[in-house]
Tab-separated table of C-alpha atoms and ligand atoms in Angstrom:
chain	number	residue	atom	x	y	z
A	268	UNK	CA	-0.219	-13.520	16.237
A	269	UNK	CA	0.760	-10.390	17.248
A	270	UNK	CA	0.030	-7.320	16.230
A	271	UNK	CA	2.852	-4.873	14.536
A	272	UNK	CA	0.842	-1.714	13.066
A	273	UNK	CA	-2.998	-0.437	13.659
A	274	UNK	CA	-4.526	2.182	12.100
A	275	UNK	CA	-7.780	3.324	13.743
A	276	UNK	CA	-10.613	5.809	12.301
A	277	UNK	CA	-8.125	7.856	10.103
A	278	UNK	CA	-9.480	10.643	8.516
A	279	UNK	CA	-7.182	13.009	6.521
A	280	UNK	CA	-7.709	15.682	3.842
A	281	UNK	CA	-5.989	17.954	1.434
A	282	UNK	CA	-6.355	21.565	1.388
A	283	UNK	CA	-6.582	22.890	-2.172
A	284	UNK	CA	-7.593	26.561	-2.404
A	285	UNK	CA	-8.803	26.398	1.127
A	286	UNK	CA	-10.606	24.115	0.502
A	287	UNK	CA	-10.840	20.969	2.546
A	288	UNK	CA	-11.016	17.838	-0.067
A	289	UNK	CA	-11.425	14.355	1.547
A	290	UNK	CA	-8.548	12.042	1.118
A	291	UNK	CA	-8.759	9.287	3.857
A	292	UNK	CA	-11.814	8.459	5.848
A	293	UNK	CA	-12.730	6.182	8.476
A	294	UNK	CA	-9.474	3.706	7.780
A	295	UNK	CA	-8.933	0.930	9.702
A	296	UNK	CA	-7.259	-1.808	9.853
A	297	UNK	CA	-4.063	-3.821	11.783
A	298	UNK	CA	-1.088	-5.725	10.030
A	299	UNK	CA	0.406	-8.670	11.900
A	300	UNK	CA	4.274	-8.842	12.507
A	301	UNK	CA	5.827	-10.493	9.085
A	302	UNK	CA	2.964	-10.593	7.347
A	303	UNK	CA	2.081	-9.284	4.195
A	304	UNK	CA	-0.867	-7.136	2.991
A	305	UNK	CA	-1.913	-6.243	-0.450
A	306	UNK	CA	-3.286	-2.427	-1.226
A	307	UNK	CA	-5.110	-2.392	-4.002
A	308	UNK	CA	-7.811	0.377	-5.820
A	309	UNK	CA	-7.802	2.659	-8.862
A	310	UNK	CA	-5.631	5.730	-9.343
A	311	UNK	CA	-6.633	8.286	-6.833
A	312	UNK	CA	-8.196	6.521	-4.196
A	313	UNK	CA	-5.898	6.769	-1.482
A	314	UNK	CA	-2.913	4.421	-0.999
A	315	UNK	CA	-0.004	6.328	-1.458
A	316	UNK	CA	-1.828	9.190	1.139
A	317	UNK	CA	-2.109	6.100	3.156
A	318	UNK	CA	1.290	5.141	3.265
A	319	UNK	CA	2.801	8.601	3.745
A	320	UNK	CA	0.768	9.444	6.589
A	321	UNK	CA	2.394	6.077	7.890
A	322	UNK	CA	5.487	7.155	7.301
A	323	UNK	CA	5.065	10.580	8.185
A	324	UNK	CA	6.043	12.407	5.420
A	325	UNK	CA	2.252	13.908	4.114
A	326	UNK	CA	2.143	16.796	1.929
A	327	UNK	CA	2.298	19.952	3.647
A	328	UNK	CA	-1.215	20.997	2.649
A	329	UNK	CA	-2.460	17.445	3.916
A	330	UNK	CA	-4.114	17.064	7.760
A	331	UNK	CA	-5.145	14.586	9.434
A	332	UNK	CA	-8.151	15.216	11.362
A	333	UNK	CA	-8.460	11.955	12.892
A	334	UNK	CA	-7.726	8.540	14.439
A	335	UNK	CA	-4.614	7.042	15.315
A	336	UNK	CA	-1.183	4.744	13.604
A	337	UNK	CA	-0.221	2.806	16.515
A	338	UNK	CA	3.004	0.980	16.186
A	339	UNK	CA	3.185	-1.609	18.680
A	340	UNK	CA	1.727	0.674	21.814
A	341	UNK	CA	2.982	3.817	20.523
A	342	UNK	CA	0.416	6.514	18.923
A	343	UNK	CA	2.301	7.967	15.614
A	344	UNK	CA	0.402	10.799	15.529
A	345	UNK	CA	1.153	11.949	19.459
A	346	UNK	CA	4.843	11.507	19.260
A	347	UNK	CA	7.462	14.385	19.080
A	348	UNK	CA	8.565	15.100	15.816
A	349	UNK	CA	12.118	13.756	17.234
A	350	UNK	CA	10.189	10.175	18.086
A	351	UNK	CA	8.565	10.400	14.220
A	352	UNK	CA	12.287	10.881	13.520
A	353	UNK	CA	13.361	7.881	15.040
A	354	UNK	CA	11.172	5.841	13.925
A	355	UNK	CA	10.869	6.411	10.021
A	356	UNK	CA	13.418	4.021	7.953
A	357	UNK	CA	14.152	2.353	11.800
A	358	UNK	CA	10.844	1.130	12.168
A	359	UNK	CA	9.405	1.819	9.289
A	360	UNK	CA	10.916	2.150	5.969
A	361	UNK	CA	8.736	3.087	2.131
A	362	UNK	CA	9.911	2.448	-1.203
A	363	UNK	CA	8.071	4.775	-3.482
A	364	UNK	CA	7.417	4.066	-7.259
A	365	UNK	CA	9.834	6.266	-8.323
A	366	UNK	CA	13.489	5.491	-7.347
A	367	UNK	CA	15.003	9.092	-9.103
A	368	UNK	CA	13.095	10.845	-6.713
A	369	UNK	CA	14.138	9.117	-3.607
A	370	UNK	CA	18.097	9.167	-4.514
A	371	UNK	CA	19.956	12.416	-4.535
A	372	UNK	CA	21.674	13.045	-7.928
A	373	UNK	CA	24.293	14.646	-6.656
A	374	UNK	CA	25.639	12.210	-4.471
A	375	UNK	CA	26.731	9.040	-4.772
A	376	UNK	CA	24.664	6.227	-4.199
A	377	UNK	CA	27.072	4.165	-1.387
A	378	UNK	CA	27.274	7.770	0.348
A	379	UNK	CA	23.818	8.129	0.587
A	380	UNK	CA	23.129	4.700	2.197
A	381	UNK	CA	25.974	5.448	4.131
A	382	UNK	CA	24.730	8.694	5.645
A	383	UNK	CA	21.208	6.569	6.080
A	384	UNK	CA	22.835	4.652	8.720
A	385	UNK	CA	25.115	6.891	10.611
A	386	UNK	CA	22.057	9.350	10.704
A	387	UNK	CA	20.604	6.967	13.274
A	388	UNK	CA	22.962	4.196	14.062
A	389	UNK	CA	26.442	5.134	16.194
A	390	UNK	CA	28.285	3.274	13.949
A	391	UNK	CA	31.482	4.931	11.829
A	392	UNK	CA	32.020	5.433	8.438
A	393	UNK	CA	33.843	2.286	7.881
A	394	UNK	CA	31.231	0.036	9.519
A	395	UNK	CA	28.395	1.974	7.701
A	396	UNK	CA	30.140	1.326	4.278
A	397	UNK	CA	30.664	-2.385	5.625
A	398	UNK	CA	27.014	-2.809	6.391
A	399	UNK	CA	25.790	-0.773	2.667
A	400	UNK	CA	28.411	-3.324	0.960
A	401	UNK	CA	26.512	-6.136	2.722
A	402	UNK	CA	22.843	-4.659	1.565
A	403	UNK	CA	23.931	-4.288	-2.390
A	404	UNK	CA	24.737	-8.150	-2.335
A	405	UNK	CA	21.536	-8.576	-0.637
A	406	UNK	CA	19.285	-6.795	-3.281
A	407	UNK	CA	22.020	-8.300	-5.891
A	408	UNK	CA	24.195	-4.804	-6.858
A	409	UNK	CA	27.599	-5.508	-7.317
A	410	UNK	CA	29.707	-3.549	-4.466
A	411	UNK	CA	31.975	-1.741	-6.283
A	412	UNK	CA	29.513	-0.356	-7.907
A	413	UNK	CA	28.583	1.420	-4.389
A	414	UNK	CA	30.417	4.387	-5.612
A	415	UNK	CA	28.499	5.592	-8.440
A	416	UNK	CA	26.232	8.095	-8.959
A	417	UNK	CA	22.273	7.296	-9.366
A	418	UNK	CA	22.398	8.513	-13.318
A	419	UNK	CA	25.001	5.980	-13.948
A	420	UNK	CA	22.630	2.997	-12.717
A	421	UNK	CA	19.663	1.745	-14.895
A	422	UNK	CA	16.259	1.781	-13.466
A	423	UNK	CA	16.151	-1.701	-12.267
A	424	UNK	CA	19.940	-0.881	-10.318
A	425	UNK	CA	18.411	2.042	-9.134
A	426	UNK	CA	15.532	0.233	-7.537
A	427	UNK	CA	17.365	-1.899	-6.067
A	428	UNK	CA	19.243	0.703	-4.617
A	429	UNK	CA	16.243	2.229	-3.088
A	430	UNK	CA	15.302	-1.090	-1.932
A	431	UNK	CA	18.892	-1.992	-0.042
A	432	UNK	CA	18.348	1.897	1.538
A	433	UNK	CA	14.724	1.073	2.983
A	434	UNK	CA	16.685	-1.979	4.282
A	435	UNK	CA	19.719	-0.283	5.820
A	436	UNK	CA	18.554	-0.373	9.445
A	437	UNK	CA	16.648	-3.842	9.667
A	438	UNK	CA	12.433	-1.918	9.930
A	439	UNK	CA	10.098	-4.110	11.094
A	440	UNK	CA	7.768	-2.343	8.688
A	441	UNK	CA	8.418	-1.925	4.632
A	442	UNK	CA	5.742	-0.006	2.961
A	443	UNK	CA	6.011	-0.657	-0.986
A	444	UNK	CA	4.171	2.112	-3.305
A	445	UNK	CA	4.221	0.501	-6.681
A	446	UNK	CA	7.860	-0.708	-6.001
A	447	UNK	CA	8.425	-1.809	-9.608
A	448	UNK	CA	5.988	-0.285	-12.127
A	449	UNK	CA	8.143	2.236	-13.239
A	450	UNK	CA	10.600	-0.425	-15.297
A	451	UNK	CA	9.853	-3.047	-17.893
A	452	UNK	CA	8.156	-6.357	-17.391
A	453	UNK	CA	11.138	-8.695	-17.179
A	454	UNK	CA	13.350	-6.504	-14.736
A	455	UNK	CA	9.789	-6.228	-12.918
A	456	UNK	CA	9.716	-9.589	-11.876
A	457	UNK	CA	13.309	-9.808	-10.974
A	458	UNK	CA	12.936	-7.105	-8.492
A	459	UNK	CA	10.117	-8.383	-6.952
A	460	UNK	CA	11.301	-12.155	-6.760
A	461	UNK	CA	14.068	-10.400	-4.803
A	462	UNK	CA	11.852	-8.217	-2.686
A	463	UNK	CA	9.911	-11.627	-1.955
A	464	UNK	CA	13.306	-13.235	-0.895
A	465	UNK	CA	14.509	-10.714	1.454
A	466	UNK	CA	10.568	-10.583	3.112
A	467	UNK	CA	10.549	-14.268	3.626
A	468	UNK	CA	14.417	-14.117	5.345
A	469	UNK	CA	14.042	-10.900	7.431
A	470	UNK	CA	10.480	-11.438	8.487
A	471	UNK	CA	9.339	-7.809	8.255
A	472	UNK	CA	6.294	-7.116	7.700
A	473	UNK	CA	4.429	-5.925	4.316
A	474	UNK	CA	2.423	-3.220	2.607
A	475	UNK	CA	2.384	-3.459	-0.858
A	476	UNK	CA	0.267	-0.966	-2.848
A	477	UNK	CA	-0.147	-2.623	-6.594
A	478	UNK	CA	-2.279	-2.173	-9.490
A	479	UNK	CA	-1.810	-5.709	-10.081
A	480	UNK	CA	-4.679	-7.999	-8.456
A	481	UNK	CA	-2.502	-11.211	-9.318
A	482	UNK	CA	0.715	-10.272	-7.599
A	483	UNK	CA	-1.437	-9.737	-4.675
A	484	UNK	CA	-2.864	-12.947	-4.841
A	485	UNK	CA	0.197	-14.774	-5.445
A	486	UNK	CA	2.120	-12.809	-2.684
A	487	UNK	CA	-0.140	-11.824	-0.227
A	488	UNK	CA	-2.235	-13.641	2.582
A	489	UNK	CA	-4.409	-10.694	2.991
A	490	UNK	CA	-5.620	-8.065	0.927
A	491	UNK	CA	-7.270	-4.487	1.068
A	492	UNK	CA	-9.440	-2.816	-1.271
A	493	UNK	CA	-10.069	1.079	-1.045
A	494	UNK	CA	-12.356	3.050	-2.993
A	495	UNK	CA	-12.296	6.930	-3.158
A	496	UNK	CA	-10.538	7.369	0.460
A	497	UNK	CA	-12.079	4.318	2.280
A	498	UNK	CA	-11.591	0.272	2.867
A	499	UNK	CA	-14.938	-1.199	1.104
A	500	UNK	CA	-12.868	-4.784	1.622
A	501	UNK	CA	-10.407	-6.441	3.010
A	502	UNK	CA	-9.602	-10.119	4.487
A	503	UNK	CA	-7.571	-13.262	3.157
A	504	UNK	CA	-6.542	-12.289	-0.495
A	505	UNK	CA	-7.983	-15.874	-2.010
A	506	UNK	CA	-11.244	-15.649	0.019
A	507	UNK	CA	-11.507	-11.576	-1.329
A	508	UNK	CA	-10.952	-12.484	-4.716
A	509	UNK	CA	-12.678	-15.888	-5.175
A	510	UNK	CA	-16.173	-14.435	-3.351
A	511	UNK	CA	-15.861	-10.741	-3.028
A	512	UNK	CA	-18.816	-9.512	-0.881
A	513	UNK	CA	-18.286	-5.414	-2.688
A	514	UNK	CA	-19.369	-4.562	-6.071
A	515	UNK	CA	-16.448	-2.361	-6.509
A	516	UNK	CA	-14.319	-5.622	-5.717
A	517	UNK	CA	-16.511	-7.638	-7.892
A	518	UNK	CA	-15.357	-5.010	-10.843
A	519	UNK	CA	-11.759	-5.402	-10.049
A	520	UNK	CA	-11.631	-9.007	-10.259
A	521	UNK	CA	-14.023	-9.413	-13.010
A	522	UNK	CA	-11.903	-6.196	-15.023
A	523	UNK	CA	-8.857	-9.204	-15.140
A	524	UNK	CA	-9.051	-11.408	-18.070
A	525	UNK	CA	-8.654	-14.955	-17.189
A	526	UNK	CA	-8.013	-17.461	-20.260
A	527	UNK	CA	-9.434	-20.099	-18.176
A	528	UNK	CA	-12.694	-18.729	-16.678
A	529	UNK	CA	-16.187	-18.528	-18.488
A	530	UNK	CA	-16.490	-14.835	-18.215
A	531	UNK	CA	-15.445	-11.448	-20.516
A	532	UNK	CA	-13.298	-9.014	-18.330
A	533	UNK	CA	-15.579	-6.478	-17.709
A	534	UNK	CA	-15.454	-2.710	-16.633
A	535	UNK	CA	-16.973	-0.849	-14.149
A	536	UNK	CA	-18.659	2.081	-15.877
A	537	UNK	CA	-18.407	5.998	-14.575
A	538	UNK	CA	-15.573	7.529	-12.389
A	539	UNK	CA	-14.739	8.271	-8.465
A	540	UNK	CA	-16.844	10.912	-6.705
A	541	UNK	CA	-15.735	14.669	-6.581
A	542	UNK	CA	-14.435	14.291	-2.765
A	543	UNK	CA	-14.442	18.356	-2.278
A	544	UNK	CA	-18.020	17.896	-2.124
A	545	UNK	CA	-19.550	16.233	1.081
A	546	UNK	CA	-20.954	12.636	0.618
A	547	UNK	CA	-23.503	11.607	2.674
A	548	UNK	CA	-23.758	7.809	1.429
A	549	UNK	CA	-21.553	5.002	-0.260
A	550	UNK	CA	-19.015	7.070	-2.108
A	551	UNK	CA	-19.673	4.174	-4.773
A	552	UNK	CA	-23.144	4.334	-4.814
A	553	UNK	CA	-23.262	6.241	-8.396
A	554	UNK	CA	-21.361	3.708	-10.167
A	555	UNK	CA	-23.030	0.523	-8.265
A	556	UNK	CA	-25.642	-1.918	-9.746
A	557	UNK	CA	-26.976	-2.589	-6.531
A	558	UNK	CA	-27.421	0.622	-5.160
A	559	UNK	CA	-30.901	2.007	-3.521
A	560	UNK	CA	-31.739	5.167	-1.913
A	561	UNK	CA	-30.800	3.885	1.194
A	562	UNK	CA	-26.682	3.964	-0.592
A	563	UNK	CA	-26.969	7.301	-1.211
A	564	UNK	CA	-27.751	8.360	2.245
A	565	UNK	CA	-26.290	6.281	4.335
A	566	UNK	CA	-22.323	5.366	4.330
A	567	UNK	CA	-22.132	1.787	4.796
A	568	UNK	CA	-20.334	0.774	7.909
A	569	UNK	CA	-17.224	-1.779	7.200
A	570	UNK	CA	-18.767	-4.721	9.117
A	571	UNK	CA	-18.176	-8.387	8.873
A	572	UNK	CA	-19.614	-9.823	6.027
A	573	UNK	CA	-19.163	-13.398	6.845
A	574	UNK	CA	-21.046	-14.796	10.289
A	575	UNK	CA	-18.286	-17.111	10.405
A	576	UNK	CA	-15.225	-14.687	9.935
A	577	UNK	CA	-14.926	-11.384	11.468
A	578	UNK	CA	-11.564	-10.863	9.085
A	579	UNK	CA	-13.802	-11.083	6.580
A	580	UNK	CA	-15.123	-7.433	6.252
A	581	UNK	CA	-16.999	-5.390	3.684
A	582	UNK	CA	-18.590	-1.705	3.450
A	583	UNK	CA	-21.946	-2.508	1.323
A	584	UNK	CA	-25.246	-2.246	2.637
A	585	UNK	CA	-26.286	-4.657	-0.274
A	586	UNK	CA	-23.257	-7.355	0.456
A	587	UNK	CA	-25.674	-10.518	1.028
A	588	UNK	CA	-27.049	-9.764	-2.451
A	589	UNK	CA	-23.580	-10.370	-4.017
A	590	UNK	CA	-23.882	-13.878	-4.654
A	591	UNK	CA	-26.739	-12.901	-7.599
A	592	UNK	CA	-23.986	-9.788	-8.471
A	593	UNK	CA	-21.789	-12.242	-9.263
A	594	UNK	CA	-23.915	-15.022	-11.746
A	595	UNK	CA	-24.622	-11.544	-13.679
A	596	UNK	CA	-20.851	-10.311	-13.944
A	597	UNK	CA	-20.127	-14.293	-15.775
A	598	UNK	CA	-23.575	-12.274	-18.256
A	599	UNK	CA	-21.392	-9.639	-18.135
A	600	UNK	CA	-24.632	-7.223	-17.684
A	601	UNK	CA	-23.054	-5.038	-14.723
B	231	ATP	P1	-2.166	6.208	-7.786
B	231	ATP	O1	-2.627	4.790	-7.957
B	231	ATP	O2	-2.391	7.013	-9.024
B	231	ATP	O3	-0.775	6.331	-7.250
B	231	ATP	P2	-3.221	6.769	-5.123
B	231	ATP	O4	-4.279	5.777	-4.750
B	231	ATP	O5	-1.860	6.565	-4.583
B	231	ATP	O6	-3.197	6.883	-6.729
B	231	ATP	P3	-3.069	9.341	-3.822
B	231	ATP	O7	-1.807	9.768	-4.439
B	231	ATP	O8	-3.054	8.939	-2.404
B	231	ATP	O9	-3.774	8.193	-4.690
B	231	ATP	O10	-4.099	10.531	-4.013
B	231	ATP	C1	-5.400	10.496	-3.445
B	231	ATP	C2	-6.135	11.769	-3.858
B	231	ATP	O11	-5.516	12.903	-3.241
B	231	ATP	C3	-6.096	12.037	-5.340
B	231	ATP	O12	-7.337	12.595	-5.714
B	231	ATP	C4	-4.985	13.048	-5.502
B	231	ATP	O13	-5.214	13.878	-6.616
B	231	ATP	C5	-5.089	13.832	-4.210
B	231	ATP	N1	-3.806	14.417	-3.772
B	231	ATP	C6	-2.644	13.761	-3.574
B	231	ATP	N2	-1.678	14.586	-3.133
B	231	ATP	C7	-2.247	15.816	-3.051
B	231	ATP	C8	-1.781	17.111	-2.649
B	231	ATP	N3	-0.546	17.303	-2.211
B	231	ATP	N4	-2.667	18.123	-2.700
B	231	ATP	C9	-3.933	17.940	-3.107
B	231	ATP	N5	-4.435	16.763	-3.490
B	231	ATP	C10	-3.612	15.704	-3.460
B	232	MG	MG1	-0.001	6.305	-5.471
């Protein structure tokens, strides 16, 4: 299969009060062309940062200090701002969580799309409108409806307007913050069943940051966890889930109550580490029930954690004692 996207060693940071406070460290990891790949982790831990610096569009008091995006052969981070240009919404497209704040008000929506396309296509206005008509009956807007203004469309319309404008220019890369978690349940689903649609016809490939460990297992062939800034696991999303091989992952999938299992949903205890403050070890070493003093000095490297799959990776020093972890979460004694 071939490779599409690789992110190697990334380290990034925010400054707040000139301060430096960790956001990203030591990321890695490759997505293969049409395939998609589930983000998951708990509020703050990194995956919108993750995505932006993707997409190039990172906070201006956010740096990234090091490591590489390579798109194909092409390093992100050493191209002109005119190549970053060129590339964002061609190549690579996001659809954030919030829809208002990626649609101008004041314009109306068909125009925007519109102005999408002709700001890096040569195409005219009338093939542009042509080609925006074609991408509302794709994410299931009706046409006419191209000239209204965002506050006239509900928040599922709206979405799907976002959606049809991440869309506009055919990326081989759609990273999805959250795409639907701003509207209600039922309009939730419909979305997403239509976001499924369109990945399986166009082929591109996948990022999709959720909260929601199911969607990820019923849409995703590959998952990957983060924990305050770093991957502590990723590999194929059933394998992950059904034996995870972190403790943090362990609490995820144990947190989910499942009418058909033998075990409570539990939940991890304590919060994320202050990341203004260096960390020397596993950055979940204070909440983990297997940590030692080796955990808090030492940061785990993220290493194969099966012999017989190097996809299969984990950050744990403690990973081959997980099998135990696990016959206490069904105790529910974490
Ligand atoms: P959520 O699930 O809530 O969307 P997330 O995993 O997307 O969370 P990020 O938004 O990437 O998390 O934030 C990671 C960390 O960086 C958080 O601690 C957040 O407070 C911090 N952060 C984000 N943006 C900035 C900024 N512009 N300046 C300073 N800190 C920031
Ligand atoms: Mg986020």
């Amino acid at each position: 299969k071939e490779v599409l996207l690789e992110i190697k060693n990334l380290d990034a940071h925010y400054n707040v009060d000139g301060q430096p406070v960790s956001a990203l460290q030591d990321v890695n990891f490759a997505i293969q062309k049409g395939e998609r790949v589930g983000l998951v982790g708990e509020s703050g831990c990194g995956k919108s940062t993750l995505l932006k610096a993707i997409m190039g569009v990172l906070a201006p008091n956010a740096q990234i200090t090091r490591g590489a995006i390579k798109l194909r052969e092409v390093d992100l981070l050493q191209a002109s701002q005119e190549q970053r240009r060129q590339s964002r919404w061609n190549d690579i497209a996001m659809i954030t969580q919030s829809a208002l704040n990626a649609l101008n008000p004041v314009h109306k929506i068909g125009d925007q799309i519109i102005e999408a396309i002709q700001s890096h296509r040569d195409v005219d206005k009338q093939q542009a409108r042509a080609r925006a008509t074609e991408l509302f009956e794709l994410v299931g807007v009706p046409p006419q409806r191209l000239d209204d203004f965002p506050h006239q469309f509900s928040g599922g319309m709206r979405q799907r307007a976002v959606i049809a404008m991440a869309l506009a220019l055919s990326p081989e890369i759609v990273l999805a913050d959250e795409p639907t978690t701003a509207l209600d349940v039922i309009v939730q689903d419909q979305i997403f069943e239509r976001l499924d649609l369109l990945q399986k016809e166009q082929a591109f490939s996948m990022i999709l940051v959720t909260h929601d460990l199911a969607l990820v297992v019923e849409s995703c062939s590959r998952i990957i966890v983060m924990y305050a800034g770093m991957i502590v696991e990723k590999g194929p999303t059933h394998e992950v889930v059904r034996r995870p091989f972190h403790p943090y992952t362990a609490g995820l999938r144990y947190a989910i109550p499942d009418p058909s299992a033998e075990y409570e949903p539990i939940s991890i205890p304590g919060a994320p580490p202050d990341l203004s403050q260096q960390i020397k070890g596993c950055r979940f070493a204070p909440r983990c029930p297997l940590a030692t003093s080796k955990c808090e000095l030492e940061m785990p490297p993220l290493v194969s954690s099966l012999a017989s799959d190097a996809a299969r990776q984990t950050r744990c020093h403690h990973a081959d004692q997980m099998d135990q972890l696990r016959d206490r979460f069904h105790d529910q004694s974490f």
